[in-house]
JSON list of C-alpha atoms in Angstrom, two decimals:
[
{"chain": "A", "resi": 1429, "resn": "MET", "atom": "CA", "xyz": [-100.96, 26.79, -39.29]},
{"chain": "A", "resi": 1430, "resn": "SER", "atom": "CA", "xyz": [-98.56, 25.98, -36.46]},
{"chain": "A", "resi": 1431, "resn": "VAL", "atom": "CA", "xyz": [-97.00, 22.49, -36.06]},
{"chain": "A", "resi": 1432, "resn": "LEU", "atom": "CA", "xyz": [-96.52, 22.99, -32.37]},
{"chain": "A", "resi": 1433, "resn": "PRO", "atom": "CA", "xyz": [-99.49, 22.55, -30.09]},
{"chain": "A", "resi": 1434, "resn": "ASP", "atom": "CA", "xyz": [-100.89, 25.51, -28.36]},
{"chain": "A", "resi": 1435, "resn": "PHE", "atom": "CA", "xyz": [-99.61, 25.80, -24.81]},
{"chain": "A", "resi": 1436, "resn": "THR", "atom": "CA", "xyz": [-101.23, 27.68, -22.02]},
{"chain": "A", "resi": 1437, "resn": "LEU", "atom": "CA", "xyz": [-99.17, 30.03, -19.93]},
{"chain": "A", "resi": 1438, "resn": "PRO", "atom": "CA", "xyz": [-98.58, 27.64, -17.00]},
{"chain": "A", "resi": 1439, "resn": "GLU", "atom": "CA", "xyz": [-97.47, 24.92, -19.41]},
{"chain": "A", "resi": 1440, "resn": "LEU", "atom": "CA", "xyz": [-95.07, 27.28, -21.12]},
{"chain": "A", "resi": 1441, "resn": "GLN", "atom": "CA", "xyz": [-93.63, 28.32, -17.75]},
{"chain": "A", "resi": 1442, "resn": "PHE", "atom": "CA", "xyz": [-93.10, 24.65, -16.86]},
{"chain": "A", "resi": 1443, "resn": "VAL", "atom": "CA", "xyz": [-91.38, 23.93, -20.17]},
{"chain": "A", "resi": 1444, "resn": "ARG", "atom": "CA", "xyz": [-88.99, 26.97, -19.69]},
{"chain": "A", "resi": 1445, "resn": "LEU", "atom": "CA", "xyz": [-88.32, 25.84, -16.08]},
{"chain": "A", "resi": 1446, "resn": "PHE", "atom": "CA", "xyz": [-87.50, 22.33, -17.34]},
{"chain": "A", "resi": 1447, "resn": "GLN", "atom": "CA", "xyz": [-85.16, 23.75, -20.06]},
{"chain": "A", "resi": 1448, "resn": "ASN", "atom": "CA", "xyz": [-83.40, 25.96, -17.49]},
{"chain": "A", "resi": 1449, "resn": "CYS", "atom": "CA", "xyz": [-82.94, 22.98, -15.23]},
{"chain": "A", "resi": 1450, "resn": "ILE", "atom": "CA", "xyz": [-81.39, 20.99, -18.12]},
{"chain": "A", "resi": 1451, "resn": "LYS", "atom": "CA", "xyz": [-79.01, 23.93, -18.78]},
{"chain": "A", "resi": 1452, "resn": "ALA", "atom": "CA", "xyz": [-78.02, 24.09, -15.14]},
{"chain": "A", "resi": 1453, "resn": "VAL", "atom": "CA", "xyz": [-77.33, 20.41, -14.97]},
{"chain": "A", "resi": 1454, "resn": "ARG", "atom": "CA", "xyz": [-75.11, 20.68, -18.09]},
{"chain": "A", "resi": 1455, "resn": "ILE", "atom": "CA", "xyz": [-73.13, 23.52, -16.63]},
{"chain": "A", "resi": 1456, "resn": "TRP", "atom": "CA", "xyz": [-72.80, 21.65, -13.31]},
{"chain": "A", "resi": 1457, "resn": "LEU", "atom": "CA", "xyz": [-71.56, 18.55, -15.18]},
{"chain": "A", "resi": 1458, "resn": "VAL", "atom": "CA", "xyz": [-68.96, 20.51, -17.16]},
{"chain": "A", "resi": 1459, "resn": "ALA", "atom": "CA", "xyz": [-67.80, 22.29, -14.02]},
{"chain": "A", "resi": 1460, "resn": "THR", "atom": "CA", "xyz": [-67.45, 19.16, -11.94]},
{"chain": "A", "resi": 1461, "resn": "SER", "atom": "CA", "xyz": [-65.74, 17.18, -14.67]},
{"chain": "A", "resi": 1462, "resn": "GLY", "atom": "CA", "xyz": [-63.26, 20.03, -15.14]},
{"chain": "A", "resi": 1463, "resn": "PHE", "atom": "CA", "xyz": [-62.65, 20.11, -11.40]},
{"chain": "A", "resi": 1464, "resn": "ALA", "atom": "CA", "xyz": [-62.12, 16.31, -11.35]},
{"chain": "A", "resi": 1465, "resn": "LEU", "atom": "CA", "xyz": [-59.51, 16.62, -14.16]},
{"chain": "A", "resi": 1466, "resn": "PHE", "atom": "CA", "xyz": [-57.86, 19.46, -12.30]},
{"chain": "A", "resi": 1467, "resn": "SER", "atom": "CA", "xyz": [-57.72, 17.56, -9.02]},
{"chain": "A", "resi": 1468, "resn": "CYS", "atom": "CA", "xyz": [-56.09, 14.51, -10.75]},
{"chain": "A", "resi": 1469, "resn": "ASP", "atom": "CA", "xyz": [-53.30, 16.66, -11.99]},
{"chain": "A", "resi": 1470, "resn": "ASN", "atom": "CA", "xyz": [-50.84, 15.41, -9.33]},
{"chain": "A", "resi": 1471, "resn": "TYR", "atom": "CA", "xyz": [-51.89, 11.73, -9.58]},
{"chain": "A", "resi": 1472, "resn": "ARG", "atom": "CA", "xyz": [-49.22, 9.13, -9.17]},
{"chain": "A", "resi": 1473, "resn": "PRO", "atom": "CA", "xyz": [-49.71, 5.35, -9.03]},
{"chain": "A", "resi": 1474, "resn": "ALA", "atom": "CA", "xyz": [-49.50, 3.55, -5.68]},
{"chain": "A", "resi": 1475, "resn": "GLU", "atom": "CA", "xyz": [-46.19, 2.09, -4.68]},
{"chain": "A", "resi": 1476, "resn": "PRO", "atom": "CA", "xyz": [-46.04, -1.67, -4.93]},
{"chain": "A", "resi": 1477, "resn": "PRO", "atom": "CA", "xyz": [-46.22, -3.46, -1.61]},
{"chain": "A", "resi": 1478, "resn": "VAL", "atom": "CA", "xyz": [-43.02, -4.50, 0.10]},
{"chain": "A", "resi": 1479, "resn": "ILE", "atom": "CA", "xyz": [-43.34, -8.26, 0.81]},
{"chain": "A", "resi": 1480, "resn": "GLN", "atom": "CA", "xyz": [-40.61, -10.31, 2.45]},
{"chain": "A", "resi": 1481, "resn": "TYR", "atom": "CA", "xyz": [-40.69, -14.11, 2.51]},
{"chain": "A", "resi": 1482, "resn": "VAL", "atom": "CA", "xyz": [-38.68, -15.75, 5.34]},
{"chain": "A", "resi": 1483, "resn": "LYS", "atom": "CA", "xyz": [-38.13, -19.44, 5.05]},
{"chain": "A", "resi": 1484, "resn": "ILE", "atom": "CA", "xyz": [-36.91, -21.22, 8.15]},
{"chain": "A", "resi": 1485, "resn": "ALA", "atom": "CA", "xyz": [-34.12, -23.39, 6.75]},
{"chain": "A", "resi": 1486, "resn": "ASN", "atom": "CA", "xyz": [-33.88, -25.82, 9.71]},
{"chain": "A", "resi": 1487, "resn": "VAL", "atom": "CA", "xyz": [-37.05, -26.28, 11.70]},
{"chain": "A", "resi": 1488, "resn": "HIS", "atom": "CA", "xyz": [-35.13, -28.28, 14.37]},
{"chain": "A", "resi": 1489, "resn": "ARG", "atom": "CA", "xyz": [-33.09, -25.28, 15.58]},
{"chain": "A", "resi": 1490, "resn": "ASP", "atom": "CA", "xyz": [-33.79, -21.96, 17.27]},
{"chain": "A", "resi": 1491, "resn": "THR", "atom": "CA", "xyz": [-33.49, -19.22, 14.72]},
{"chain": "A", "resi": 1492, "resn": "VAL", "atom": "CA", "xyz": [-33.38, -15.33, 14.81]},
{"chain": "A", "resi": 1493, "resn": "VAL", "atom": "CA", "xyz": [-33.78, -13.43, 11.58]},
{"chain": "A", "resi": 1494, "resn": "ALA", "atom": "CA", "xyz": [-33.59, -9.67, 10.88]},
{"chain": "A", "resi": 1495, "resn": "ILE", "atom": "CA", "xyz": [-36.06, -8.47, 8.22]},
{"chain": "A", "resi": 1496, "resn": "PRO", "atom": "CA", "xyz": [-35.29, -5.02, 6.69]},
{"chain": "A", "resi": 1497, "resn": "ASN", "atom": "CA", "xyz": [-38.06, -2.53, 6.98]},
{"chain": "A", "resi": 1498, "resn": "GLU", "atom": "CA", "xyz": [-36.72, -0.50, 4.00]},
{"chain": "A", "resi": 1499, "resn": "LYS", "atom": "CA", "xyz": [-39.54, 2.05, 3.65]},
{"chain": "A", "resi": 1500, "resn": "SER", "atom": "CA", "xyz": [-40.09, 2.59, 7.41]},
{"chain": "A", "resi": 1501, "resn": "ALA", "atom": "CA", "xyz": [-43.55, 1.10, 7.29]},
{"chain": "A", "resi": 1502, "resn": "VAL", "atom": "CA", "xyz": [-45.60, 1.38, 10.46]},
{"chain": "A", "resi": 1503, "resn": "THR", "atom": "CA", "xyz": [-47.70, -1.75, 10.01]},
{"chain": "A", "resi": 1504, "resn": "ALA", "atom": "CA", "xyz": [-46.79, -5.32, 9.03]},
{"chain": "A", "resi": 1505, "resn": "ARG", "atom": "CA", "xyz": [-49.17, -8.08, 7.91]},
{"chain": "A", "resi": 1506, "resn": "ILE", "atom": "CA", "xyz": [-48.08, -11.59, 8.89]},
{"chain": "A", "resi": 1507, "resn": "ALA", "atom": "CA", "xyz": [-49.11, -14.82, 7.19]},
{"chain": "A", "resi": 1508, "resn": "PHE", "atom": "CA", "xyz": [-47.74, -18.33, 7.72]},
{"chain": "A", "resi": 1509, "resn": "THR", "atom": "CA", "xyz": [-47.37, -21.18, 5.26]},
{"chain": "A", "resi": 1510, "resn": "GLU", "atom": "CA", "xyz": [-46.40, -24.14, 7.24]},
{"chain": "A", "resi": 1511, "resn": "THR", "atom": "CA", "xyz": [-46.55, -27.96, 7.47]},
{"chain": "A", "resi": 1512, "resn": "LEU", "atom": "CA", "xyz": [-45.10, -28.45, 10.93]},
{"chain": "A", "resi": 1513, "resn": "SER", "atom": "CA", "xyz": [-45.53, -31.77, 12.63]},
{"chain": "A", "resi": 1514, "resn": "ASP", "atom": "CA", "xyz": [-45.55, -30.29, 16.12]},
{"chain": "A", "resi": 1515, "resn": "THR", "atom": "CA", "xyz": [-45.76, -27.09, 18.11]},
{"chain": "A", "resi": 1516, "resn": "ALA", "atom": "CA", "xyz": [-43.43, -24.17, 17.58]},
{"chain": "A", "resi": 1517, "resn": "ILE", "atom": "CA", "xyz": [-43.34, -20.54, 18.78]},
{"chain": "A", "resi": 1518, "resn": "VAL", "atom": "CA", "xyz": [-42.72, -17.51, 16.54]},
{"chain": "A", "resi": 1519, "resn": "ARG", "atom": "CA", "xyz": [-42.05, -14.07, 18.05]},
{"chain": "A", "resi": 1520, "resn": "ILE", "atom": "CA", "xyz": [-41.97, -10.99, 15.91]},
{"chain": "A", "resi": 1521, "resn": "SER", "atom": "CA", "xyz": [-40.82, -7.66, 17.35]},
{"chain": "A", "resi": 1522, "resn": "PRO", "atom": "CA", "xyz": [-39.11, -4.39, 16.32]},
{"chain": "A", "resi": 1523, "resn": "ASP", "atom": "CA", "xyz": [-36.23, -5.05, 18.83]},
{"chain": "A", "resi": 1524, "resn": "THR", "atom": "CA", "xyz": [-33.83, -7.90, 19.34]},
{"chain": "A", "resi": 1525, "resn": "ALA", "atom": "CA", "xyz": [-34.84, -8.36, 22.98]},
{"chain": "A", "resi": 1526, "resn": "PHE", "atom": "CA", "xyz": [-38.46, -8.97, 21.87]},
{"chain": "A", "resi": 1527, "resn": "SER", "atom": "CA", "xyz": [-39.60, -6.72, 24.74]},
{"chain": "A", "resi": 1528, "resn": "GLN", "atom": "CA", "xyz": [-41.39, -4.03, 22.70]},
{"chain": "A", "resi": 1529, "resn": "HIS", "atom": "CA", "xyz": [-44.89, -4.56, 21.43]},
{"chain": "A", "resi": 1530, "resn": "GLY", "atom": "CA", "xyz": [-44.83, -7.29, 18.88]},
{"chain": "A", "resi": 1531, "resn": "SER", "atom": "CA", "xyz": [-46.57, -10.62, 18.45]},
{"chain": "A", "resi": 1532, "resn": "VAL", "atom": "CA", "xyz": [-46.21, -14.12, 19.57]},
{"chain": "A", "resi": 1533, "resn": "PHE", "atom": "CA", "xyz": [-47.66, -16.99, 17.47]},
{"chain": "A", "resi": 1534, "resn": "LEU", "atom": "CA", "xyz": [-48.11, -20.59, 18.44]},
{"chain": "A", "resi": 1535, "resn": "LEU", "atom": "CA", "xyz": [-47.81, -22.87, 15.41]},
{"chain": "A", "resi": 1536, "resn": "PRO", "atom": "CA", "xyz": [-49.36, -24.81, 13.82]},
{"chain": "A", "resi": 1537, "resn": "ILE", "atom": "CA", "xyz": [-52.28, -22.44, 13.26]},
{"chain": "A", "resi": 1538, "resn": "THR", "atom": "CA", "xyz": [-55.43, -24.38, 12.46]},
{"chain": "A", "resi": 1539, "resn": "ASN", "atom": "CA", "xyz": [-57.54, -21.43, 11.29]},
{"chain": "A", "resi": 1540, "resn": "PRO", "atom": "CA", "xyz": [-55.18, -18.87, 9.78]},
{"chain": "A", "resi": 1541, "resn": "THR", "atom": "CA", "xyz": [-56.33, -15.26, 9.98]},
{"chain": "A", "resi": 1542, "resn": "LEU", "atom": "CA", "xyz": [-54.78, -11.97, 8.90]},
{"chain": "A", "resi": 1543, "resn": "MET", "atom": "CA", "xyz": [-52.48, -10.88, 11.63]},
{"chain": "A", "resi": 1544, "resn": "TYR", "atom": "CA", "xyz": [-51.08, -7.33, 11.88]},
{"chain": "A", "resi": 1545, "resn": "ILE", "atom": "CA", "xyz": [-48.39, -5.69, 13.96]},
{"chain": "A", "resi": 1546, "resn": "SER", "atom": "CA", "xyz": [-48.78, -1.91, 14.13]},
{"chain": "A", "resi": 1547, "resn": "GLY", "atom": "CA", "xyz": [-46.73, 0.85, 15.59]},
{"chain": "A", "resi": 1548, "resn": "LEU", "atom": "CA", "xyz": [-43.49, -0.29, 14.03]},
{"chain": "A", "resi": 1549, "resn": "SER", "atom": "CA", "xyz": [-40.46, 1.97, 14.28]},
{"chain": "A", "resi": 1550, "resn": "GLY", "atom": "CA", "xyz": [-36.92, 1.51, 13.13]},
{"chain": "A", "resi": 1551, "resn": "ASP", "atom": "CA", "xyz": [-35.46, -0.04, 10.00]},
{"chain": "A", "resi": 1552, "resn": "SER", "atom": "CA", "xyz": [-35.71, -3.73, 10.94]},
{"chain": "A", "resi": 1553, "resn": "LEU", "atom": "CA", "xyz": [-38.23, -6.25, 12.26]},
{"chain": "A", "resi": 1554, "resn": "PHE", "atom": "CA", "xyz": [-36.86, -9.31, 14.11]},
{"chain": "A", "resi": 1555, "resn": "LEU", "atom": "CA", "xyz": [-38.24, -12.83, 14.01]},
{"chain": "A", "resi": 1556, "resn": "GLN", "atom": "CA", "xyz": [-37.51, -15.56, 16.52]},
{"chain": "A", "resi": 1557, "resn": "TYR", "atom": "CA", "xyz": [-38.43, -19.13, 15.79]},
{"chain": "A", "resi": 1558, "resn": "GLN", "atom": "CA", "xyz": [-38.30, -21.80, 18.55]},
{"chain": "A", "resi": 1559, "resn": "PRO", "atom": "CA", "xyz": [-39.45, -25.40, 18.18]},
{"chain": "A", "resi": 1560, "resn": "TYR", "atom": "CA", "xyz": [-41.41, -26.26, 21.34]},
{"chain": "A", "resi": 1561, "resn": "LYS", "atom": "CA", "xyz": [-40.98, -29.97, 21.05]},
{"chain": "A", "resi": 1562, "resn": "ARG", "atom": "CA", "xyz": [-38.26, -31.99, 19.36]},
{"chain": "A", "resi": 1563, "resn": "PRO", "atom": "CA", "xyz": [-38.10, -33.75, 16.96]},
{"chain": "A", "resi": 1564, "resn": "ILE", "atom": "CA", "xyz": [-40.15, -31.53, 14.66]},
{"chain": "A", "resi": 1565, "resn": "SER", "atom": "CA", "xyz": [-40.47, -31.85, 10.92]},
{"chain": "A", "resi": 1566, "resn": "GLY", "atom": "CA", "xyz": [-42.01, -29.95, 8.08]},
{"chain": "A", "resi": 1567, "resn": "ASN", "atom": "CA", "xyz": [-41.62, -26.61, 6.37]},
{"chain": "A", "resi": 1568, "resn": "LEU", "atom": "CA", "xyz": [-42.25, -23.04, 7.51]},
{"chain": "A", "resi": 1569, "resn": "THR", "atom": "CA", "xyz": [-42.41, -19.86, 5.38]},
{"chain": "A", "resi": 1570, "resn": "ILE", "atom": "CA", "xyz": [-43.44, -16.53, 6.87]},
{"chain": "A", "resi": 1571, "resn": "GLU", "atom": "CA", "xyz": [-44.76, -13.78, 4.67]},
{"chain": "A", "resi": 1572, "resn": "ILE", "atom": "CA", "xyz": [-44.49, -10.25, 5.94]},
{"chain": "A", "resi": 1573, "resn": "GLU", "atom": "CA", "xyz": [-46.04, -7.42, 4.02]},
{"chain": "A", "resi": 1574, "resn": "PHE", "atom": "CA", "xyz": [-44.98, -3.93, 5.14]},
{"chain": "A", "resi": 1575, "resn": "GLN", "atom": "CA", "xyz": [-47.68, -1.27, 4.83]},
{"chain": "A", "resi": 1576, "resn": "LYS", "atom": "CA", "xyz": [-47.49, 2.50, 5.39]}
]
């Protein structure tokens, strides 16, 4: 007496087809996981971001600051932390004449957004701060994150 139920021929064919599909899936999983391990052979962790903080020491005076672009990044993200009492202008450019493509910001910024400068070349980024009205008070720190 058999413990297994009696299968008809179409049912047996379906069971064999199902077993073959399971085997194929197992082979595929082993092959893809081996490929994934092989492709991660040259993995290296990402470099930490290069972030420069520029604090304007005297918000009453015009200031020009050179910021080193040590890793020759092509994009810079700009963020401001400021508590200025009145209007000021900040120019950021890859040249000292501030003639190449760069950015001009009018402070204070009421709704700060992420601001990017792309297409950087050279080993420095230049920042020019000018108070628009005097007297002006408060603090200004500019965060520049260089990105490849």
